[in-house]
CSV table of C-alpha atoms in Angstrom, one decimal:
chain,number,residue,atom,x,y,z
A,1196,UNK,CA,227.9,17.1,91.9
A,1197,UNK,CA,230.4,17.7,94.7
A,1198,UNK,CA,230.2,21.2,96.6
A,1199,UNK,CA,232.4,23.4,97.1
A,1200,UNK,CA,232.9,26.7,99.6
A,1201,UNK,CA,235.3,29.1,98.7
A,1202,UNK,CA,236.4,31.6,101.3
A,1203,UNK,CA,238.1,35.4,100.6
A,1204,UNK,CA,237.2,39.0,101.8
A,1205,UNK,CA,238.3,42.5,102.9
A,1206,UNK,CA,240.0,43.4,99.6
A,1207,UNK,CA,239.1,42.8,96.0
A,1208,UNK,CA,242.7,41.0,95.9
A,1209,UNK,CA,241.4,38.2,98.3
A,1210,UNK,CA,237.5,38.0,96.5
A,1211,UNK,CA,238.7,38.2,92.8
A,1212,UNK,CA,241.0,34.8,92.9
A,1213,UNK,CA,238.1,33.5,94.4
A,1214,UNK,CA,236.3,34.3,91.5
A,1215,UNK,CA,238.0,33.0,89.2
A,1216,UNK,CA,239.1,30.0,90.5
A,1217,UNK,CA,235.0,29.4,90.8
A,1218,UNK,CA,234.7,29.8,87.1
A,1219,UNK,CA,237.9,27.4,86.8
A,1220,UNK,CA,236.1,24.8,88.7
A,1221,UNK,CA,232.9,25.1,86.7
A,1222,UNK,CA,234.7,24.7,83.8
A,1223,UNK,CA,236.0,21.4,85.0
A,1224,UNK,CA,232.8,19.8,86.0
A,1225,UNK,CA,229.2,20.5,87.6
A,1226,UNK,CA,229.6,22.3,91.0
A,1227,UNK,CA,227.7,23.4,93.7
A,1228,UNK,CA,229.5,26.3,95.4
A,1229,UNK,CA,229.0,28.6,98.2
A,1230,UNK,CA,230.7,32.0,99.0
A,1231,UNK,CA,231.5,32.3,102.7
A,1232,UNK,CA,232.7,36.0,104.0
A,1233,UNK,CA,231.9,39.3,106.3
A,1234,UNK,CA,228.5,40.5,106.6
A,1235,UNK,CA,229.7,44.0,105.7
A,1236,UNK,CA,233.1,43.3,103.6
A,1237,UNK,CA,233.4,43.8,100.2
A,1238,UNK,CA,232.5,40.4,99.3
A,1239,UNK,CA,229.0,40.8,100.8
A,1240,UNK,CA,228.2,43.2,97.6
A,1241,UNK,CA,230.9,41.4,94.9
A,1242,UNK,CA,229.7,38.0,95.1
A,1243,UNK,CA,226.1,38.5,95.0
A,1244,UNK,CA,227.1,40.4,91.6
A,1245,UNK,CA,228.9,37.5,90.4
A,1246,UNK,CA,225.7,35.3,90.5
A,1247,UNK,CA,226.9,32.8,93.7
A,1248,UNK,CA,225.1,32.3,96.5
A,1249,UNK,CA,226.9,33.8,99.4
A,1250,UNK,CA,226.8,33.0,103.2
A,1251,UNK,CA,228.4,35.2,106.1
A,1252,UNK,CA,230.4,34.9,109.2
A,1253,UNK,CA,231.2,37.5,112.0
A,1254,UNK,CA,235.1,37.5,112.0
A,1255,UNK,CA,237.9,39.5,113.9
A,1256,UNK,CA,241.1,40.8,112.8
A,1257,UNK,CA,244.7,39.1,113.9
A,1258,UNK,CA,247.5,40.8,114.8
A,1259,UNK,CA,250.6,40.5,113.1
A,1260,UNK,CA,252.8,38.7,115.0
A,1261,UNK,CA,252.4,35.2,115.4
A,1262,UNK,CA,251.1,34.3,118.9
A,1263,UNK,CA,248.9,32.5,121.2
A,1264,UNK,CA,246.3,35.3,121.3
A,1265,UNK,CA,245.9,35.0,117.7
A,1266,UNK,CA,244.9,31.4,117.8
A,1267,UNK,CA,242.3,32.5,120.4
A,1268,UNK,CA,241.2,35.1,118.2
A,1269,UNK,CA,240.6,32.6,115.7
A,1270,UNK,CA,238.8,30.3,117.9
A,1271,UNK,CA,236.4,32.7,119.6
A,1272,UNK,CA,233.9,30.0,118.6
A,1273,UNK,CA,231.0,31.5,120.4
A,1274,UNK,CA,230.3,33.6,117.1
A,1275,UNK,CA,232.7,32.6,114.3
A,1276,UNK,CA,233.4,29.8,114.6
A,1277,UNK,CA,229.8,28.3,115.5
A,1278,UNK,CA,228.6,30.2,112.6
A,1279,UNK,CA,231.0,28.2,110.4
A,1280,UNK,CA,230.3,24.8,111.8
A,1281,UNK,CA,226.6,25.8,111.1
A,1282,UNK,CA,227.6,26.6,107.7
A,1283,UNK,CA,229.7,23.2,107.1
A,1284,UNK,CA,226.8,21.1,108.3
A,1285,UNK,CA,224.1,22.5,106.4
A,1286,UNK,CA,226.1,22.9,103.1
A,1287,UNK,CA,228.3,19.7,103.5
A,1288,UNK,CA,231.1,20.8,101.5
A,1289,UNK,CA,234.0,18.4,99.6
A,1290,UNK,CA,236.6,20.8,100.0
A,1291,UNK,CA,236.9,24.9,101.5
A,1292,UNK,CA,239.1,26.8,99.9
A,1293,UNK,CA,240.4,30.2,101.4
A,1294,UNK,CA,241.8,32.5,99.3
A,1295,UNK,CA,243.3,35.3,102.0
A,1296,UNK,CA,241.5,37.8,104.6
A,1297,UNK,CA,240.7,36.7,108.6
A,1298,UNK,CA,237.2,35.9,107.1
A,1299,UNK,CA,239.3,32.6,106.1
A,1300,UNK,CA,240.2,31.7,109.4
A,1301,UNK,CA,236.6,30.4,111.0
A,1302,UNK,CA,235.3,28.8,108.1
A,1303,UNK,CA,238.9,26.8,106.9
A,1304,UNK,CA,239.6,26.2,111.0
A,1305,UNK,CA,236.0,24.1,110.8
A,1306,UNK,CA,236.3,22.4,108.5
A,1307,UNK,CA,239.7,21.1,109.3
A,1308,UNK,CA,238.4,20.2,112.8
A,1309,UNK,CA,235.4,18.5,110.7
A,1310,UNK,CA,237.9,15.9,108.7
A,1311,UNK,CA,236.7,18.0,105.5
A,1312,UNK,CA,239.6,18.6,102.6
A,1313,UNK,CA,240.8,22.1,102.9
A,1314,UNK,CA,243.4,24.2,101.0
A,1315,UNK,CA,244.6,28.4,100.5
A,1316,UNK,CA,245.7,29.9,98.1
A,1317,UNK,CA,248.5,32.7,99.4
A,1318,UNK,CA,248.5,35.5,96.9
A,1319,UNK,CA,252.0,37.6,97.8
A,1320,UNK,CA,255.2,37.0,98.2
A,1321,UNK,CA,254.9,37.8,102.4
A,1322,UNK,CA,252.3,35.5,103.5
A,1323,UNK,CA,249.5,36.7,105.6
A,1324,UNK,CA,249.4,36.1,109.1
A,1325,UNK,CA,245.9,34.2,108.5
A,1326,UNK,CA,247.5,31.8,106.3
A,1327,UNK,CA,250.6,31.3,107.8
A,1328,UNK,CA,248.3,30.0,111.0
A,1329,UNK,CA,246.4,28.2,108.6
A,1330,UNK,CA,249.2,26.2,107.2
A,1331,UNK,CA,249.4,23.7,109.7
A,1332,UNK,CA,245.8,22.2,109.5
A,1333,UNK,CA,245.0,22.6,105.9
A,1334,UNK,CA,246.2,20.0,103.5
A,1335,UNK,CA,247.4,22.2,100.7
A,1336,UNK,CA,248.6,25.6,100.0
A,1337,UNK,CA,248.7,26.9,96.5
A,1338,UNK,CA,251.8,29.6,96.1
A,1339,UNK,CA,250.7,32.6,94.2
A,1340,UNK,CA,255.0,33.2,94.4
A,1341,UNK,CA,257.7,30.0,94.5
A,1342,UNK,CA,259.1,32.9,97.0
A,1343,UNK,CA,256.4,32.4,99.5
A,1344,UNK,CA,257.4,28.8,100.5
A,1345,UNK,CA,260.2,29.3,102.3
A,1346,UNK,CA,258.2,31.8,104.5
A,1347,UNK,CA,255.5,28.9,106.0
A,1348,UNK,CA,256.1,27.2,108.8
A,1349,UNK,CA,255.0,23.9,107.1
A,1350,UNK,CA,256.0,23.9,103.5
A,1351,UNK,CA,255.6,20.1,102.7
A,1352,UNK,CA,251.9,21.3,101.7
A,1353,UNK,CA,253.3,24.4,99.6
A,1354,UNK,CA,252.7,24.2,95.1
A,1355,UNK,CA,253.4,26.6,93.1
A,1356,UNK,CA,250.9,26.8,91.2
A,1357,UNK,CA,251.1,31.0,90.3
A,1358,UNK,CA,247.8,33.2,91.1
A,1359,UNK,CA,244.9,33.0,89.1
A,1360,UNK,CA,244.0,35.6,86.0
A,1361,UNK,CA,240.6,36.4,84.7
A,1362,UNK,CA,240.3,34.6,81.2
A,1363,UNK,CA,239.3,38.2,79.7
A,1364,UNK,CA,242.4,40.0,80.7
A,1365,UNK,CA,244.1,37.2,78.7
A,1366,UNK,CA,241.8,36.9,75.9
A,1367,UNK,CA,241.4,40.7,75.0
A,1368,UNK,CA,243.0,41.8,71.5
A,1369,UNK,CA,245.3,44.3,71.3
A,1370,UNK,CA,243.6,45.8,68.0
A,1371,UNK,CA,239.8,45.8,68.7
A,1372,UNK,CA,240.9,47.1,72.4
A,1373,UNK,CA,242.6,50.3,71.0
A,1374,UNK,CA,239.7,50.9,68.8
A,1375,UNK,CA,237.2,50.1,71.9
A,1376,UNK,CA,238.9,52.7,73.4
A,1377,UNK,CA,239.8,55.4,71.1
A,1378,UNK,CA,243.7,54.7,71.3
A,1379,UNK,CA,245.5,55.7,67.9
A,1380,UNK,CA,246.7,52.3,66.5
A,1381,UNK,CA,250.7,53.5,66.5
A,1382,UNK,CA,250.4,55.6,70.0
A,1383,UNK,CA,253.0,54.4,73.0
A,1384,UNK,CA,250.3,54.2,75.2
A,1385,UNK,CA,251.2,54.3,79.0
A,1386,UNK,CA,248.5,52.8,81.6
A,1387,UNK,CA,248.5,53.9,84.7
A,1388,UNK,CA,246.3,53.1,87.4
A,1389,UNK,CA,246.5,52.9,91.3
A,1390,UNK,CA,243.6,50.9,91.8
A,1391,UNK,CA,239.5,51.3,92.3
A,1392,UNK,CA,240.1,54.0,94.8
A,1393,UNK,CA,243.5,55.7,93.2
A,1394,UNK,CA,246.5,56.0,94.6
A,1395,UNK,CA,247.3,59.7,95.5
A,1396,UNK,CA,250.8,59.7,95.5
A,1397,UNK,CA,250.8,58.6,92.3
A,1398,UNK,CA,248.2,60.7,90.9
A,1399,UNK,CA,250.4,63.7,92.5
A,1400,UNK,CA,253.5,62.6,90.1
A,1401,UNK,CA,251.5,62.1,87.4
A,1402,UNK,CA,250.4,65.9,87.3
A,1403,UNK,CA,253.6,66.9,86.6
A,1404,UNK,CA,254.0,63.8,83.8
A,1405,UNK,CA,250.9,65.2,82.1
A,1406,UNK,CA,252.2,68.9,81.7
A,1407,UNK,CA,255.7,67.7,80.8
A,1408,UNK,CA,254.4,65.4,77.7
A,1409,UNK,CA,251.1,67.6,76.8
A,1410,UNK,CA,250.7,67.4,73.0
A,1411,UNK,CA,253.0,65.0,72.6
A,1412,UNK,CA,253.1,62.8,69.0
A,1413,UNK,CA,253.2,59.6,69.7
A,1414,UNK,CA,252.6,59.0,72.7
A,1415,UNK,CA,249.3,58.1,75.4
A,1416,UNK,CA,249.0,58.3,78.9
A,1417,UNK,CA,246.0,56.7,79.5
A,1418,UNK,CA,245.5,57.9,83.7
A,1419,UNK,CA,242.7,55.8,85.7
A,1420,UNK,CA,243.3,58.4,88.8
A,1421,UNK,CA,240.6,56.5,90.8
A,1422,UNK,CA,237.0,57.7,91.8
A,1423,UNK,CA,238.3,59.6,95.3
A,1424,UNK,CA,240.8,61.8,93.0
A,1425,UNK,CA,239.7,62.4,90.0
A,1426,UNK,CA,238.0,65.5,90.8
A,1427,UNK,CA,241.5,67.1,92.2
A,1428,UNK,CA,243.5,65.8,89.1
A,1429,UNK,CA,241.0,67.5,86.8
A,1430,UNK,CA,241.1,71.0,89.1
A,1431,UNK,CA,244.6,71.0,89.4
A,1432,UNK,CA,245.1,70.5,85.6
A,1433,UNK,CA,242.7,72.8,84.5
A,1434,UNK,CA,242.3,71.9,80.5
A,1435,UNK,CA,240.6,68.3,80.6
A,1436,UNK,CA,237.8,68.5,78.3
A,1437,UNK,CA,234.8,66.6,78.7
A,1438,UNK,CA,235.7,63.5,77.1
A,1439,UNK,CA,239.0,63.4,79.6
A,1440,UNK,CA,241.5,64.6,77.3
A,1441,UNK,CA,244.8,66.7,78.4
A,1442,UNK,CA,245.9,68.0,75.2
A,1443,UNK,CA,246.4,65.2,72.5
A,1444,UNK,CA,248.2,63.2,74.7
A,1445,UNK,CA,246.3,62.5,77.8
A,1446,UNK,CA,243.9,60.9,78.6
A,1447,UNK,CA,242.0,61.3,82.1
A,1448,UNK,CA,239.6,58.7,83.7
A,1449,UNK,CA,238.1,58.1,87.1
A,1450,UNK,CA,237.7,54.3,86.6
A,1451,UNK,CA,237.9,51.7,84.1
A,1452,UNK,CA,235.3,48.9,83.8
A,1453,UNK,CA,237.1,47.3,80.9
A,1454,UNK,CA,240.5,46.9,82.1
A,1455,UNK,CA,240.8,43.9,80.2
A,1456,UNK,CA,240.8,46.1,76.9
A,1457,UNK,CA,243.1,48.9,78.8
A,1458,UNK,CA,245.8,46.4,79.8
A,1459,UNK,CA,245.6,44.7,76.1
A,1460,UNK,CA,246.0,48.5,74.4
A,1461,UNK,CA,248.6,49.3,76.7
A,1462,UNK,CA,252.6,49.1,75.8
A,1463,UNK,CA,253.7,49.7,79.4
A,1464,UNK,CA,251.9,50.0,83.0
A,1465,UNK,CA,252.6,52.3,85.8
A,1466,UNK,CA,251.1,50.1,88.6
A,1467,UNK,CA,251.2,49.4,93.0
A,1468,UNK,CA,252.5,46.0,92.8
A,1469,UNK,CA,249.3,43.9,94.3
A,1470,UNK,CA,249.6,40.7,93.6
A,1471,UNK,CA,246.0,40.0,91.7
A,1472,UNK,CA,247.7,43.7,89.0
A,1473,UNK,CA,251.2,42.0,88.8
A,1474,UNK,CA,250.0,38.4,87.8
A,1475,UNK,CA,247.6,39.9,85.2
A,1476,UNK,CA,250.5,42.1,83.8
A,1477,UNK,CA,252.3,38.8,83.8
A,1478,UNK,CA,250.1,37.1,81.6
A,1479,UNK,CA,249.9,39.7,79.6
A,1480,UNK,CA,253.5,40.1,78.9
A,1481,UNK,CA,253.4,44.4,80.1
A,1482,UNK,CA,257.0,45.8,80.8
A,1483,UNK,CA,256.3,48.0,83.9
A,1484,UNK,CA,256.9,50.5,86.5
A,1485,UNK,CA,256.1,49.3,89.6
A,1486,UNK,CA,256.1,51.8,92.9
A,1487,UNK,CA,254.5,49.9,95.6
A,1488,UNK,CA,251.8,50.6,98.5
A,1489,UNK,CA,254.0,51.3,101.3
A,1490,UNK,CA,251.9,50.6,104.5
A,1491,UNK,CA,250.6,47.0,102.7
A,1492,UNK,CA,250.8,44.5,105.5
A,1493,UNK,CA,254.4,43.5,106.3
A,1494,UNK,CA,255.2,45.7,103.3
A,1495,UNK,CA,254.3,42.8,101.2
A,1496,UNK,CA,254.0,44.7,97.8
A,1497,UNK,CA,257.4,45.7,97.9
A,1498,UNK,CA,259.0,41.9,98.1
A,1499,UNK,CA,256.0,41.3,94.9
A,1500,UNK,CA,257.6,43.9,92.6
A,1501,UNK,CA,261.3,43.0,94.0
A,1502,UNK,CA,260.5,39.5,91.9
A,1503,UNK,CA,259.6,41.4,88.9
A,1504,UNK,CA,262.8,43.6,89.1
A,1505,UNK,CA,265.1,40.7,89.5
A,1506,UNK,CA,263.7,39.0,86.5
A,1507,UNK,CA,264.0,42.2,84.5
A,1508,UNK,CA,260.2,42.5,83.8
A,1509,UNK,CA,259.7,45.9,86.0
A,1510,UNK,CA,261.5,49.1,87.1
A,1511,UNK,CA,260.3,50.0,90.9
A,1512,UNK,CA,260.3,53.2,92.3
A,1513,UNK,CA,259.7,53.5,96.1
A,1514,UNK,CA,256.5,55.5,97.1
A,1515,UNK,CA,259.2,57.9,99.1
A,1516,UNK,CA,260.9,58.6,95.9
A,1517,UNK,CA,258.1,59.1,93.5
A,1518,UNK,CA,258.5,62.4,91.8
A,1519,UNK,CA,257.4,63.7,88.4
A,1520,UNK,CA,260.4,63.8,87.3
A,1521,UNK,CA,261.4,60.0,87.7
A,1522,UNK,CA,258.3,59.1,85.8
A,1523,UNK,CA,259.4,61.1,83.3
A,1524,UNK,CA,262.7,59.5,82.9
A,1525,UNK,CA,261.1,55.9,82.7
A,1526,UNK,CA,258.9,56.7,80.4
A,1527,UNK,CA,261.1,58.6,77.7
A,1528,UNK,CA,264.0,55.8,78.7
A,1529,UNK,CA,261.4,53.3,77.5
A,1530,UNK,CA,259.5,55.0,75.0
A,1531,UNK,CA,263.5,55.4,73.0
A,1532,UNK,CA,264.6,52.5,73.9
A,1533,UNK,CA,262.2,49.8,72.4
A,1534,UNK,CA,265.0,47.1,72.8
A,1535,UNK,CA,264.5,47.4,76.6
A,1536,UNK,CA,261.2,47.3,76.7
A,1537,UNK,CA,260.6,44.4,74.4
A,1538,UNK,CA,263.4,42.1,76.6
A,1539,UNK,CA,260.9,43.4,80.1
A,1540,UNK,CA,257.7,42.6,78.4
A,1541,UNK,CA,259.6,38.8,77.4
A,1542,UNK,CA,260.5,38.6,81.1
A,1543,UNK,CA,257.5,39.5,82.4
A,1544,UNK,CA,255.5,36.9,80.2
A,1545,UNK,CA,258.0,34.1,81.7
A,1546,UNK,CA,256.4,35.1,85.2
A,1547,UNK,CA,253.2,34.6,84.2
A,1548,UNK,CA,250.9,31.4,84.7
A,1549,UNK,CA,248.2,31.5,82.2
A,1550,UNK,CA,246.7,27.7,84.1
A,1551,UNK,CA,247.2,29.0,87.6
A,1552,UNK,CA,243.2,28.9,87.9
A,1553,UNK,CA,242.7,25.6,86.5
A,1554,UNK,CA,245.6,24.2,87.7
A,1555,UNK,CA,244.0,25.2,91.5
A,1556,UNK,CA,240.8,23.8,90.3
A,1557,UNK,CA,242.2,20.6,89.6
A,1558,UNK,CA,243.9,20.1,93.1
A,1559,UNK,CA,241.1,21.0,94.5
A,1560,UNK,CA,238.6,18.7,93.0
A,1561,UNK,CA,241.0,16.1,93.8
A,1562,UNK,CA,241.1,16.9,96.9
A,1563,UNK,CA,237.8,17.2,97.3
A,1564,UNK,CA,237.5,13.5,95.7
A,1565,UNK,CA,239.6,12.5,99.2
A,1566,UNK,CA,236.6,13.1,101.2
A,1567,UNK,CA,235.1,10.0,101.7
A,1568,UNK,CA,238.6,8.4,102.7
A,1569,UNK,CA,238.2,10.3,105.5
């Protein structure tokens, strides 16, 4: 049974790849696979949920430039990177895989220093400084974007191989998920969510978006505001009853634990453009608008939704822009226009990679198969 370590944490867009490109390989073959992150990061609470064993390493932020210091922040091997060597010997892993966040850098640094197989998977468009470092020992990088290769300073090791989906946001039917969630079978539903926490810009349009299309025929705008906003959104509208309705048309919710079934009900998504949201709106085949976190590292969400715009699967909006009124706008333009919409959703399902998981599962067993050549 070979064993694997897989390496991600800080944000739910570096653990949940890592997630599913676990089940992935445990879906190819037996596996034995350890979790390495931060003793206080996200991860440390995620991955215990997910049922894998989980291990932890004191790491330090880089900064964003490439330099000499960072290379020493990543070898500060008094903590980290002893930790991970510790780590390495006692598990005895065929191949680490780092799927994004500094946590990365120990663990994959080791085990490249140790002659064991190593690979990361880069999520976004702009790759992160961590990975860009990591580039030059690891032996493969899988390409969440084909944009992203030309941005490493060693692409010979770059393969598109998309990023990876959860099997449940592809799987969900349209059908039983409107009926799950009380969606009228003929509604123009709208999904629109800013992530866990919300995004508050976005939540501040979407007041004005709620009043404007209150009692609406037709038409649902299903609004995940986010657990730190919700309470505001309700004040400031003022007639949410207590199953989170607006009037017949909205609907208001502080977070979704089934967004599998919200994404399959949905017709059309007002998102940030992460790169973990855009590849499952991908695979899904969702037209969307797309208004991007603006202080994202290296503005990175902005060069993920500039793909989707150039392939005609997305509208963007820049976070400066947002008003009210330009959601409206979209969302009437869409809603009359079903020609549009169906030619984004086709575009949008031509960016998606339904086998990016098991395709990274496969390279890295195979990889991890190169061990004893070593």
């Amino acid at each position: 049974m070979k064993r694997i370590i897989l390496s991600g944490g800080g944000t739910g867009g570096h653990i949940y790849p890592a997630v599913t490109i676990a089940r992935e390989l445990e879906n190819v073959e037996p596996v034995e696979i350890l979790f390495v992150g931060t003793p206080n990061g996200m991860e440390s609470r995620i991955i215990p949920e997910e049922g894998y064993r989980f291990a932890s390493i004191p790491a330090s932020g880089l900064k964003r430039k490439i330099t000499f210091e960072n290379v020493k922040i990543l070898c500060r091997t008094v903590g980290s990177l002893w930790k991970a060597r510790k780590i390495l010997r006692e598990f005895k892993p065929d191949v680490v895989i780092g799927t994004g966040g500094y946590v990365c850098g120990p663990i994959l640094m080791a085990a490249a220093l140790s002659h064991i197989p190593t690979m990361i998977q880069e999520q976004n468009v702009i790759p992160g400084v961590t990975n860009k470092i990591l580039s030059h020992v690891v032996d493969r990088v899988a390409l969440g974007y084909k944009e992203a290769k030309a941005r490493f300073p060693v692409q010979d090791k770059c393969v598109y191989t998309g990023n990876p989906t959860r099997p449940a946001i592809r799987e969900a039917k349209r059908d039983e998920s409107r009926k799950k969630l009380g969606i009228r079978p003929d509604d123009f539903m709208v999904l629109i969510a800013g992530g866990s926490r919300g995004a508050r810009n976005i939540n501040n349009a979407m007041l004005g978006v709620h009043r404007h299309f209150k009692d609406t025929p037709g038409l649902c705008l299903y609004h995940v505001t986010g657990t730190r906003d919700y309470g505001n959104v309700l004040k400031e509208l003022g007639e949410v009853d207590e199953r989170g309705y607006y009037g017949s048309s909205s609907r208001i919710v502080d977070y979704q634990h089934d967004m599998p079934s919200a994404m399959a009900a949905a017709d059309l998504v007002i998102y940030r453009a992460g790169a973990v949201g855009l590849a499952e709106v991908a695979v899904r085949g969702l037209p969307s608008i797309l208004i991007p976190y603006p202080y994202a590292a290296e503005d990175h969400q902005t060069y993920n939704a500039r793909v989707f715009v150039a392939a005609g699967a997305a509208k963007m909006i820049e976070d400066k822009y947002l008003t009210a009124q330009e959601l409206i706008q979209d969302i009437e333009e869409l809603h009359n226009h079903k020609d549009v919409l169906a030619g984004m959703a086709e575009a949008a399902e031509k960016l998606g990679k339904a086998s990016a998981g098991a395709d990274i599962a496969h390279m890295a067993l195979e990889l991890a198969g190169k061990k004893g050549e070593r």
